[in-house]
Tab-separated table of C-alpha atoms and ligand atoms in Angstrom:
chain	number	residue	atom	x	y	z
T	1	MET	CA	87.891	115.046	88.636
T	2	ALA	CA	86.975	112.093	90.822
T	3	LYS	CA	83.282	111.269	90.699
T	4	ILE	CA	81.788	110.910	94.147
T	5	ILE	CA	78.659	108.790	94.341
T	6	PRO	CA	77.133	108.902	97.830
T	7	VAL	CA	76.507	105.514	99.386
T	8	PRO	CA	73.173	104.722	101.086
T	9	SER	CA	72.848	105.712	104.748
T	10	PHE	CA	74.382	103.154	107.077
T	11	ASP	CA	75.302	102.233	110.616
T	12	CYS	CA	78.848	101.013	111.038
T	13	VAL	CA	79.609	99.286	114.333
T	14	VAL	CA	83.361	99.226	114.881
T	15	PHE	CA	84.562	96.679	117.433
T	16	GLY	CA	88.002	97.532	118.773
T	17	ALA	CA	87.097	101.213	118.577
T	18	THR	CA	89.831	102.375	120.917
T	19	GLY	CA	92.520	100.375	119.097
T	20	ASP	CA	95.296	101.490	116.829
T	21	LEU	CA	93.657	100.479	113.541
T	22	THR	CA	90.446	102.372	114.271
T	23	LEU	CA	92.171	105.529	115.427
T	24	ARG	CA	94.917	105.536	112.805
T	25	LYS	CA	93.053	104.281	109.738
T	26	LEU	CA	89.293	103.783	110.047
T	27	LEU	CA	88.253	107.111	111.586
T	28	PRO	CA	90.444	109.163	109.200
T	29	ALA	CA	89.041	107.169	106.264
T	30	LEU	CA	85.440	107.673	107.356
T	31	TYR	CA	86.094	111.355	107.973
T	32	ALA	CA	87.498	111.734	104.430
T	33	ARG	CA	84.436	110.077	102.888
T	34	PHE	CA	82.168	112.249	105.029
T	35	ARG	CA	84.034	115.430	104.082
T	36	ASP	CA	83.708	114.593	100.382
T	37	GLY	CA	79.989	114.010	100.710
T	38	GLN	CA	80.105	110.263	100.115
T	39	MET	CA	78.997	109.262	103.601
T	40	PRO	CA	75.449	110.543	104.129
T	41	ALA	CA	74.968	112.883	107.069
T	42	ASP	CA	72.491	110.604	108.837
T	43	SER	CA	74.872	107.657	108.881
T	44	ARG	CA	76.281	106.601	112.220
T	45	VAL	CA	79.559	105.135	113.376
T	46	ILE	CA	78.951	103.178	116.548
T	47	ALA	CA	82.257	102.752	118.311
T	48	ALA	CA	82.238	99.610	120.437
T	49	ALA	CA	84.921	98.765	122.967
T	50	ARG	CA	85.368	97.644	126.564
T	51	SER	CA	86.576	100.970	127.989
T	52	ASP	CA	84.246	102.950	130.185
T	53	LEU	CA	83.568	105.936	127.918
T	54	ASP	CA	80.551	107.964	126.869
T	55	ASP	CA	79.818	109.568	123.493
T	56	ALA	CA	81.528	112.845	124.407
T	57	GLN	CA	84.674	111.142	125.645
T	58	TYR	CA	84.917	108.985	122.557
T	59	ARG	CA	84.423	111.995	120.307
T	60	ASP	CA	87.345	113.663	122.100
T	61	ARG	CA	89.486	110.628	121.361
T	62	ALA	CA	88.401	110.666	117.748
T	63	ALA	CA	89.269	114.366	117.464
T	64	LYS	CA	92.709	113.691	118.890
T	65	ALA	CA	93.211	110.800	116.467
T	66	LEU	CA	92.204	112.881	113.463
T	67	ARG	CA	94.532	115.715	114.430
T	68	GLN	CA	97.312	113.165	114.668
T	69	HIS	CA	96.611	111.127	111.547
T	70	VAL	CA	94.997	113.499	109.045
T	71	ALA	CA	97.169	116.080	107.283
T	72	ALA	CA	96.403	119.556	108.656
T	73	ALA	CA	95.468	120.830	105.176
T	74	GLU	CA	92.809	118.133	104.898
T	75	LEU	CA	91.276	118.582	108.313
T	76	ASP	CA	88.461	121.084	108.214
T	77	GLU	CA	87.449	121.678	111.848
T	78	ALA	CA	83.869	122.657	111.011
T	79	VAL	CA	83.341	119.535	108.885
T	80	ALA	CA	85.096	117.418	111.508
T	81	ALA	CA	82.734	118.733	114.197
T	82	ARG	CA	79.763	117.500	112.137
T	83	PHE	CA	81.545	114.170	111.642
T	84	TYR	CA	82.104	113.721	115.397
T	85	ALA	CA	78.394	114.284	115.958
T	86	GLN	CA	77.795	111.071	113.966
T	87	LEU	CA	79.909	109.021	116.351
T	88	ARG	CA	78.249	107.089	119.144
T	89	TYR	CA	79.908	104.970	121.773
T	90	ALA	CA	78.723	101.614	123.114
T	91	ARG	CA	80.535	99.855	125.928
T	92	VAL	CA	80.506	96.260	124.746
T	93	ASP	CA	82.503	93.252	125.787
T	94	GLY	CA	83.027	90.868	122.877
T	95	THR	CA	83.574	87.884	125.150
T	96	THR	CA	80.692	88.287	127.616
T	97	ASP	CA	77.083	89.446	127.496
T	98	ARG	CA	77.917	92.876	128.819
T	99	GLY	CA	76.716	95.818	126.757
T	100	TRP	CA	75.008	93.906	123.963
T	101	ASP	CA	71.502	95.036	124.906
T	102	THR	CA	72.618	98.671	124.765
T	103	LEU	CA	74.145	98.069	121.335
T	104	ALA	CA	70.952	96.374	120.184
T	105	ASP	CA	68.861	99.338	121.425
T	106	LEU	CA	71.097	101.736	119.522
T	107	LEU	CA	70.758	99.769	116.305
T	108	HIS	CA	66.990	99.426	116.720
T	109	GLU	CA	66.645	103.201	116.730
T	110	MET	CA	66.933	102.954	112.947
T	111	PRO	CA	64.727	101.055	110.488
T	112	GLN	CA	65.559	97.381	109.970
T	113	GLU	CA	66.322	97.939	106.269
T	114	ARG	CA	69.222	100.266	106.992
T	115	ILE	CA	72.618	98.913	105.991
T	116	ARG	CA	74.581	97.604	108.974
T	117	VAL	CA	78.314	97.076	108.829
T	118	PHE	CA	79.983	95.226	111.698
T	119	TYR	CA	83.681	96.023	111.452
T	120	LEU	CA	85.857	93.707	113.527
T	121	ALA	CA	89.050	95.673	114.191
T	122	THR	CA	90.030	93.342	117.009
T	123	SER	CA	92.364	90.426	117.421
T	124	PRO	CA	91.146	87.467	115.315
T	125	ASP	CA	90.484	85.274	118.350
T	126	LEU	CA	87.534	87.579	119.104
T	127	TYR	CA	85.932	87.198	115.660
T	128	GLY	CA	84.092	84.021	116.641
T	129	PRO	CA	82.805	85.259	120.035
T	130	ILE	CA	81.751	88.664	118.659
T	131	CYS	CA	79.857	87.092	115.759
T	132	ARG	CA	78.183	84.654	118.141
T	133	HIS	CA	76.905	87.556	120.223
T	134	ILE	CA	75.787	89.457	117.147
T	135	GLY	CA	73.786	86.383	116.161
T	136	GLN	CA	72.384	85.671	119.627
T	137	HIS	CA	71.120	89.249	119.939
T	138	GLY	CA	69.363	89.049	116.588
T	139	LEU	CA	71.391	91.874	115.078
T	140	VAL	CA	71.925	90.309	111.652
T	141	THR	CA	69.487	91.730	109.133
T	142	PRO	CA	69.455	90.948	105.385
T	143	GLN	CA	71.308	94.240	104.862
T	144	SER	CA	74.094	93.414	107.324
T	145	ARG	CA	77.715	92.687	106.550
T	146	VAL	CA	80.704	91.839	108.649
T	147	VAL	CA	84.228	93.024	107.904
T	148	LEU	CA	87.148	90.925	109.106
T	149	GLU	CA	90.599	92.395	109.323
T	150	LYS	CA	93.605	90.280	108.489
T	151	PRO	CA	95.143	88.118	109.773
T	152	ILE	CA	92.359	85.553	109.568
T	153	GLY	CA	93.958	83.107	112.005
T	154	HIS	CA	97.603	82.185	112.336
T	155	ASP	CA	97.538	78.994	110.273
T	156	LEU	CA	95.140	76.965	108.149
T	157	ALA	CA	93.362	75.256	111.044
T	158	SER	CA	92.734	78.490	112.964
T	159	ALA	CA	91.616	80.261	109.766
T	160	ARG	CA	89.129	77.455	109.105
T	161	ALA	CA	87.865	77.596	112.673
T	162	ILE	CA	87.288	81.373	112.416
T	163	ASN	CA	85.618	81.027	109.022
T	164	ASP	CA	83.352	78.302	110.421
T	165	GLU	CA	82.355	80.370	113.441
T	166	VAL	CA	81.696	83.530	111.435
T	167	GLY	CA	79.904	81.440	108.815
T	168	GLN	CA	77.393	80.218	111.399
T	169	VAL	CA	76.117	83.767	111.785
T	170	PHE	CA	76.765	85.426	108.429
T	171	ASP	CA	76.305	84.126	104.931
T	172	GLU	CA	79.535	84.079	102.841
T	173	THR	CA	78.121	86.910	100.695
T	174	GLN	CA	77.895	89.049	103.842
T	175	ILE	CA	81.508	88.437	104.890
T	176	PHE	CA	84.075	90.996	103.752
T	177	ARG	CA	87.660	89.901	104.461
T	178	ILE	CA	89.822	92.952	104.092
T	179	ASP	CA	93.284	93.054	102.603
T	180	HIS	CA	93.984	96.750	102.481
T	181	TYR	CA	96.510	96.326	99.645
T	182	LEU	CA	93.573	95.623	97.345
T	183	GLY	CA	92.169	99.034	98.223
T	184	LYS	CA	95.295	100.856	97.065
T	185	GLU	CA	94.706	102.768	93.848
T	186	THR	CA	97.892	101.519	92.252
T	187	VAL	CA	97.063	97.914	93.065
T	188	GLN	CA	93.713	98.279	91.326
T	189	ASN	CA	95.640	99.872	88.510
T	190	LEU	CA	97.224	96.467	87.870
T	191	LEU	CA	93.823	95.419	86.553
T	192	ALA	CA	93.750	98.449	84.266
T	193	LEU	CA	97.314	97.874	83.084
T	194	ARG	CA	96.681	94.273	82.185
T	195	PHE	CA	93.109	94.294	80.958
T	196	ALA	CA	92.658	97.761	79.479
T	197	ASN	CA	95.819	97.702	77.321
T	198	THR	CA	96.322	95.205	74.522
T	199	ILE	CA	100.075	95.743	74.356
T	200	PHE	CA	100.751	94.336	77.798
T	201	GLU	CA	98.312	91.474	78.172
T	202	ARG	CA	99.311	89.865	74.869
T	203	LEU	CA	102.900	89.756	76.085
T	204	TRP	CA	102.139	88.716	79.646
T	205	ASN	CA	103.516	85.201	79.690
T	206	THR	CA	106.562	82.968	79.685
T	207	ASP	CA	107.321	83.619	75.993
T	208	VAL	CA	108.293	87.176	76.779
T	209	ILE	CA	108.642	87.507	80.546
T	210	GLU	CA	111.762	86.070	82.123
T	211	HIS	CA	110.986	86.627	85.811
T	212	VAL	CA	109.001	88.854	88.172
T	213	GLN	CA	110.061	90.595	91.388
T	214	ILE	CA	107.761	91.934	94.084
T	215	THR	CA	109.323	94.035	96.837
T	216	VAL	CA	107.446	95.543	99.763
T	217	GLY	CA	109.928	97.419	101.895
T	218	GLU	CA	109.185	99.294	105.086
T	219	THR	CA	111.428	101.594	107.107
T	220	VAL	CA	109.388	101.207	110.297
T	221	GLY	CA	110.128	98.628	112.974
T	222	VAL	CA	107.429	97.019	115.089
T	223	GLU	CA	106.192	100.384	116.401
T	224	GLY	CA	104.755	99.249	119.706
T	225	ARG	CA	102.937	96.307	118.047
T	226	GLY	CA	105.468	93.804	119.374
T	227	GLY	CA	102.848	91.701	121.144
T	228	TYR	CA	101.025	91.050	117.869
T	229	TYR	CA	104.026	91.064	115.566
T	230	ASP	CA	106.176	88.639	117.507
T	231	GLY	CA	103.461	86.004	117.286
T	232	SER	CA	103.103	86.701	113.598
T	233	GLY	CA	106.256	87.663	111.668
T	234	ALA	CA	106.682	88.841	108.096
T	235	LEU	CA	105.307	85.678	106.538
T	236	ARG	CA	101.946	85.827	108.307
T	237	ASP	CA	101.814	89.635	108.435
T	238	MET	CA	102.706	90.456	104.820
T	239	LEU	CA	103.252	87.417	102.608
T	240	GLN	CA	100.184	85.298	103.340
T	241	ASN	CA	97.928	88.188	102.400
T	242	HIS	CA	99.266	91.387	100.808
T	243	MET	CA	102.068	89.901	98.738
T	244	LEU	CA	100.167	86.849	97.580
T	245	GLN	CA	97.300	89.104	96.555
T	246	LEU	CA	99.702	91.157	94.439
T	247	LEU	CA	101.035	87.966	92.913
T	248	CYS	CA	97.477	86.835	92.148
T	249	LEU	CA	96.606	90.065	90.357
T	250	LEU	CA	99.776	89.802	88.291
T	251	ALA	CA	99.459	86.135	87.438
T	252	MET	CA	95.718	85.525	87.093
T	253	GLU	CA	93.958	84.863	83.804
T	254	PRO	CA	91.625	87.602	82.559
T	255	PRO	CA	88.398	87.334	84.572
T	256	VAL	CA	85.211	87.324	82.509
T	257	SER	CA	84.009	90.460	84.318
T	258	LEU	CA	84.765	92.573	87.350
T	259	ASP	CA	82.142	90.752	89.397
T	260	ALA	CA	83.414	89.701	92.787
T	261	ASP	CA	83.311	85.991	92.072
T	262	ALA	CA	84.708	86.286	88.563
T	263	VAL	CA	87.827	88.033	89.901
T	264	ARG	CA	88.125	85.849	92.972
T	265	ASP	CA	87.781	82.628	90.965
T	266	GLU	CA	90.810	83.638	88.908
T	267	LYS	CA	92.880	84.629	91.951
T	268	LEU	CA	92.040	81.329	93.594
T	269	LYS	CA	93.358	79.423	90.575
T	270	VAL	CA	96.712	81.176	90.946
T	271	LEU	CA	96.946	80.279	94.627
T	272	ARG	CA	96.147	76.682	93.781
T	273	ALA	CA	98.733	76.665	91.003
T	274	LEU	CA	101.581	77.775	93.274
T	275	ARG	CA	104.156	75.034	93.451
T	276	PRO	CA	104.166	73.737	97.031
T	277	ILE	CA	107.426	74.391	98.851
T	278	ARG	CA	108.311	71.114	100.511
T	279	PRO	CA	109.980	71.259	103.938
T	280	HIS	CA	113.362	70.059	102.633
T	281	GLU	CA	113.322	72.775	99.934
T	282	ALA	CA	112.535	75.654	102.258
T	283	ALA	CA	116.186	76.387	102.998
T	284	ALA	CA	116.964	76.667	99.283
T	285	VAL	CA	114.074	78.868	98.167
T	286	THR	CA	113.296	80.949	101.246
T	287	VAL	CA	115.325	83.302	103.434
T	288	ARG	CA	114.224	84.805	106.720
T	289	GLY	CA	115.936	87.592	108.583
T	290	GLN	CA	115.656	89.649	111.733
T	291	TYR	CA	116.975	93.205	112.026
T	292	THR	CA	119.719	94.174	114.385
T	293	GLN	CA	120.650	97.699	115.312
T	294	GLY	CA	121.593	100.035	112.514
T	295	ALA	CA	120.473	103.281	110.931
T	296	VAL	CA	117.437	104.085	108.810
T	297	ASN	CA	117.318	107.396	106.955
T	298	GLY	CA	120.383	108.479	108.885
T	299	GLN	CA	118.731	107.834	112.262
T	300	PRO	CA	120.239	105.182	114.544
T	301	VAL	CA	117.692	102.536	115.522
T	302	VAL	CA	117.775	99.573	117.896
T	303	GLY	CA	117.467	95.959	116.816
T	304	TYR	CA	114.264	93.899	116.809
T	305	LEU	CA	114.876	92.230	120.165
T	306	ALA	CA	115.256	95.609	121.871
T	307	ASP	CA	112.283	96.972	119.910
T	308	LEU	CA	110.103	94.229	121.357
T	309	ASP	CA	110.513	95.821	124.739
T	310	GLY	CA	109.609	92.679	126.674
T	311	ALA	CA	106.845	91.614	124.271
T	312	GLY	CA	108.835	88.591	123.039
T	313	PRO	CA	108.437	84.897	123.881
T	314	ALA	CA	106.949	84.184	127.317
T	315	ASN	CA	109.799	81.787	128.185
T	316	GLY	CA	112.272	84.671	128.047
T	317	GLU	CA	114.223	83.188	125.123
T	318	ALA	CA	115.331	85.448	122.269
T	319	SER	CA	112.593	85.745	119.667
T	320	ARG	CA	113.038	83.799	116.423
T	321	THR	CA	110.373	85.800	114.604
T	322	GLU	CA	111.327	86.932	111.109
T	323	THR	CA	111.098	90.622	110.227
T	324	PHE	CA	112.299	89.967	106.665
T	325	LEU	CA	111.688	87.267	104.126
T	326	ALA	CA	112.611	86.565	100.563
T	327	LEU	CA	111.395	83.639	98.552
T	328	LYS	CA	111.083	82.198	95.114
T	329	ALA	CA	107.617	81.142	94.023
T	330	GLU	CA	106.501	79.319	90.908
T	331	VAL	CA	103.072	79.349	89.303
T	332	ARG	CA	102.536	76.048	87.556
T	333	THR	CA	100.499	76.999	84.504
T	334	TRP	CA	101.101	77.211	80.747
T	335	ARG	CA	101.316	80.983	81.049
T	336	TRP	CA	103.940	81.017	83.776
T	337	ALA	CA	106.066	77.900	83.217
T	338	ASN	CA	109.729	78.781	83.857
T	339	VAL	CA	108.962	82.284	85.142
T	340	PRO	CA	110.025	82.546	88.783
T	341	PHE	CA	108.386	85.126	91.022
T	342	TYR	CA	110.833	86.497	93.606
T	343	LEU	CA	109.141	88.082	96.610
T	344	ARG	CA	110.750	90.004	99.451
T	345	THR	CA	109.469	92.112	102.291
T	346	GLY	CA	110.876	93.416	105.518
T	347	LYS	CA	110.842	95.967	108.286
T	348	ARG	CA	113.673	98.445	108.847
T	349	LEU	CA	114.754	98.387	105.219
T	350	PRO	CA	116.334	101.496	103.673
T	351	GLN	CA	113.166	102.648	101.878
T	352	LYS	CA	109.413	102.479	102.232
T	353	VAL	CA	108.615	101.175	98.786
T	354	SER	CA	106.283	98.696	97.123
T	355	GLU	CA	107.373	97.800	93.651
T	356	ILE	CA	106.843	95.171	90.989
T	357	VAL	CA	109.468	94.471	88.349
T	358	ILE	CA	108.506	92.592	85.199
T	359	GLN	CA	111.739	91.480	83.606
T	360	TYR	CA	111.369	90.617	79.914
T	361	ARG	CA	113.549	88.114	78.096
T	362	GLY	CA	116.624	89.221	76.170
T	363	LEU	CA	116.771	89.513	72.384
T	364	PRO	CA	116.828	86.170	70.580
T	365	PHE	CA	119.489	87.586	68.252
T	366	SER	CA	121.292	90.933	67.973
T	367	ILE	CA	122.075	92.661	64.695
T	368	PHE	CA	124.064	95.359	66.476
T	369	PRO	CA	127.833	95.394	66.630
T	370	ALA	CA	128.809	93.757	69.901
T	371	ASP	CA	131.631	96.212	70.475
T	372	GLY	CA	130.872	98.248	73.607
T	373	LEU	CA	127.200	97.325	73.403
T	374	ASP	CA	125.292	96.935	76.651
T	375	LEU	CA	121.976	95.514	75.495
T	376	GLN	CA	119.521	95.508	78.387
T	377	PRO	CA	116.379	93.392	78.151
T	378	ASN	CA	113.179	95.403	78.569
T	379	ARG	CA	111.832	95.863	82.010
T	380	LEU	CA	108.540	97.218	83.324
T	381	ILE	CA	108.739	98.738	86.782
T	382	ILE	CA	105.440	99.340	88.521
T	383	ARG	CA	105.735	101.600	91.551
T	384	LEU	CA	102.809	100.979	93.909
T	385	GLN	CA	103.952	103.403	96.606
T	386	PRO	CA	105.247	106.034	97.138
T	387	GLU	CA	105.812	108.129	93.953
T	388	GLU	CA	103.210	105.998	92.233
T	389	GLY	CA	103.967	105.391	88.587
T	390	MET	CA	105.377	103.083	85.937
T	391	ARG	CA	108.508	102.932	83.855
T	392	LEU	CA	109.106	100.841	80.777
T	393	GLU	CA	112.819	100.485	80.157
T	394	MET	CA	113.813	100.088	76.534
T	395	MET	CA	116.813	100.401	74.272
T	396	THR	CA	117.085	103.513	72.102
T	397	LYS	CA	119.680	104.923	69.753
T	398	GLU	CA	121.902	107.540	71.253
T	399	PRO	CA	121.590	110.633	69.077
T	400	GLY	CA	124.535	111.911	67.073
T	401	PRO	CA	127.382	110.494	65.060
T	402	GLY	CA	129.644	107.680	66.175
T	403	GLY	CA	127.808	104.691	64.821
T	404	LEU	CA	124.643	103.018	66.021
T	405	ARG	CA	125.178	103.328	69.738
T	406	LEU	CA	122.358	102.114	71.965
T	407	ARG	CA	121.344	103.179	75.432
T	408	ALA	CA	118.669	102.034	77.882
T	409	THR	CA	116.095	104.758	78.504
T	410	GLY	CA	112.726	104.787	80.200
T	411	LEU	CA	109.162	105.628	79.238
T	412	ASP	CA	108.001	107.126	82.492
T	413	ILE	CA	104.545	107.814	83.857
T	414	SER	CA	104.192	109.548	87.175
T	415	PHE	CA	100.591	109.125	88.322
T	416	GLU	CA	100.988	112.034	90.684
T	417	LYS	CA	101.867	114.405	87.851
T	418	THR	CA	99.371	112.896	85.414
T	419	PHE	CA	96.384	113.023	87.698
T	420	ALA	CA	97.473	115.769	90.092
T	421	THR	CA	95.116	114.438	92.686
T	422	ARG	CA	95.209	113.123	96.201
T	423	TYR	CA	95.500	109.348	96.515
T	424	PRO	CA	92.747	108.257	98.881
T	425	ASP	CA	93.775	105.852	101.604
T	426	ALA	CA	92.930	102.217	100.804
T	427	TYR	CA	90.469	102.053	103.705
T	428	GLU	CA	88.319	104.819	102.228
T	429	ARG	CA	87.540	102.786	99.149
T	430	LEU	CA	87.134	99.517	101.027
T	431	LEU	CA	84.802	100.953	103.659
T	432	MET	CA	82.532	102.412	100.984
T	433	ASP	CA	82.639	99.102	99.081
T	434	THR	CA	81.411	97.239	102.160
T	435	VAL	CA	78.518	99.661	102.509
T	436	ARG	CA	77.691	99.192	98.811
T	437	GLY	CA	78.054	95.435	99.194
T	438	ASN	CA	80.715	95.176	96.488
T	439	ALA	CA	83.058	92.324	97.426
T	440	THR	CA	85.377	92.388	94.386
T	441	LEU	CA	88.289	93.752	96.430
T	442	PHE	CA	87.764	91.409	99.372
T	443	MET	CA	89.001	87.884	99.922
T	444	ARG	CA	86.715	84.925	99.735
T	445	ARG	CA	87.010	82.116	102.243
T	446	ASP	CA	88.591	79.683	99.783
T	447	GLU	CA	91.246	82.245	98.821
T	448	VAL	CA	92.311	82.813	102.412
T	449	GLU	CA	92.465	79.094	103.039
T	450	ALA	CA	94.394	78.411	99.822
T	451	ALA	CA	96.931	81.070	100.824
T	452	TRP	CA	97.384	79.438	104.225
T	453	THR	CA	97.705	76.025	102.585
T	454	TRP	CA	100.618	77.298	100.519
T	455	VAL	CA	102.491	79.180	103.272
T	456	GLU	CA	102.006	76.643	106.039
T	457	PRO	CA	104.765	74.196	104.983
T	458	VAL	CA	107.196	77.112	105.006
T	459	LEU	CA	106.096	78.089	108.499
T	460	ASP	CA	106.519	74.480	109.595
T	461	ALA	CA	109.934	74.153	107.983
T	462	TRP	CA	111.105	77.325	109.697
T	463	SER	CA	109.801	76.383	113.105
T	464	ASN	CA	111.301	72.879	112.856
T	465	SER	CA	114.666	74.184	111.734
T	466	PRO	CA	117.361	74.639	114.386
T	467	ASP	CA	118.467	77.807	112.572
T	468	SER	CA	117.375	81.252	113.641
T	469	PRO	CA	116.515	84.023	111.187
T	470	ARG	CA	119.641	85.572	109.718
T	471	PRO	CA	120.565	88.924	111.199
T	472	TYR	CA	120.603	92.019	109.008
T	473	ALA	CA	121.511	95.526	110.025
T	474	ALA	CA	118.545	97.895	110.176
T	475	GLY	CA	118.791	100.096	107.087
T	476	SER	CA	120.102	97.323	104.823
T	477	TRP	CA	118.164	95.311	102.232
T	478	GLY	CA	118.039	92.209	104.426
T	479	PRO	CA	120.504	89.373	104.935
T	480	THR	CA	123.026	88.660	102.186
T	481	ALA	CA	121.333	85.282	101.758
T	482	SER	CA	118.510	87.190	100.066
T	483	ILE	CA	120.955	88.397	97.403
T	484	ALA	CA	122.312	84.861	97.104
T	485	LEU	CA	118.776	83.464	96.659
T	486	ILE	CA	118.271	85.339	93.408
T	487	ALA	CA	121.954	85.304	92.388
T	488	ARG	CA	121.922	81.485	92.341
T	489	ASP	CA	119.577	81.812	89.363
T	490	GLY	CA	121.909	84.330	87.716
T	491	ARG	CA	119.674	87.304	88.559
T	492	THR	CA	119.783	90.356	90.818
T	493	TRP	CA	117.213	92.332	92.746
T	494	HIS	CA	116.244	95.567	91.047
T	495	GLU	CA	119.419	97.550	91.560
T	496	GLU	CA	117.795	100.932	92.130
T	497	LEU	CA	116.426	99.515	95.333
T	498	GLY	CA	119.442	97.444	96.347
U	1	BG6	C1	99.763	95.751	107.660
U	1	BG6	C2	100.796	95.054	108.478
U	1	BG6	O1	98.808	94.847	107.190
U	1	BG6	O2	100.400	96.373	106.545
U	1	BG6	C3	101.868	96.031	108.952
U	1	BG6	O3	100.178	94.448	109.612
U	1	BG6	C4	102.439	96.768	107.768
U	1	BG6	O4	102.891	95.361	109.665
U	1	BG6	C5	101.346	97.361	106.903
U	1	BG6	O5	103.273	97.807	108.277
U	1	BG6	C6	101.906	97.946	105.622
U	1	BG6	O6	100.911	98.648	104.948
U	1	BG6	P1	101.231	99.918	104.033
U	1	BG6	O7	99.895	100.336	103.529
U	1	BG6	O8	101.894	100.929	104.927
U	1	BG6	O9	102.151	99.436	102.960
């Protein structure tokens, strides 16, 4: 049984309260923590946005959002009614002075020592102005924290500018930069796999591991987020944060403890050890694609340009934004010398799946008769979502007569069957961690900037190249160049995916 430890009472001010992230993720997550008794009943969620709404109208919106985004079996109307009563609405404009006095009055209703979370679920260009206003109105108490959603900027310079502006109001220890992949149970399980099991960590290096694959596939397209997505693309939206964080957890040295800085110091070293991709190499080690019309799960879907529905480049030209990328990364350390990490992610792929494949090296020598023998090197497949679990593929003897015949079989763990429990959404854990002030699963400033430093030359190479992203049919595993990228090294993407 999960152990639920209530957090201290808090006020959480959510900027961007009428936006997609708040309605789809934050309110359902807060509701779930309230329902399970983790969010104390005198806590408040202060929804802040520009729309002209009052408490009752916002509560109606929240109710609609919960009915839409929480599974019916998990939505208890009586509990939800008590949750709505904890929602307040403040009409605040992040860019002007309007509404800030009302917000300040609301916050001052509670004692100064109460924990205050400012959650910025807005576009990153508002992070600076909102923090400035928070500071000018004297709303930062010692028990305050600010949560910044990704993306932090769109390149290194803009990330630094945002970090500087936020840093003028909040101390680094008060800044929680969210990457929701770190809140996923199975992502945290990577720490358990590596550091709670001797058999893996001792063999977690170039002596035994031949290469690593990380795939994050999505079946969705841009889903009405064209305005944001077209200015971003897969590299900024998924690689710079989620995928590099996965890579860090896989490649980092054992931290001395689970303290926030101990873990983040080790992740930072990985980011700094990534071999820079120089502009002239980008074409050889990266592939970018853009989906065209096709079919996903048997349903015909339109291509990216049609999906944008007018949200593309202002000059009316066809968008060159990538919805798929594959690349080969190298971590230059003793542990990982000669172990490439192949990463790929994309929208409108055949499956929603996040998976890590650890491919071990082949046998140094075989004593088995070569005749008809298909010796497969071991492979560890870590399924992050859905059908969370792990499989270790190994060679075994086929039972029965006929000589020593070998076959690859798998040691399988399905977390769903083992734990028979609901997997909480990543935001539930991360929201409670911000209230508790535990920053282990959040990104430190230097990490975010190191990640931008590494991806920026690729962004530059792509934008300076006359080539457009390669087309791929929606419902396929990306452009064929992605297969060629890994095939050039004599390898293939995990075949069960494609
Ligand atoms: C978000 C991206 O950070 O992650 C989205 O902005 C993407 O484009 C999403 O769809 C994927 O998250 P998950 O949890 O569905 O794998």
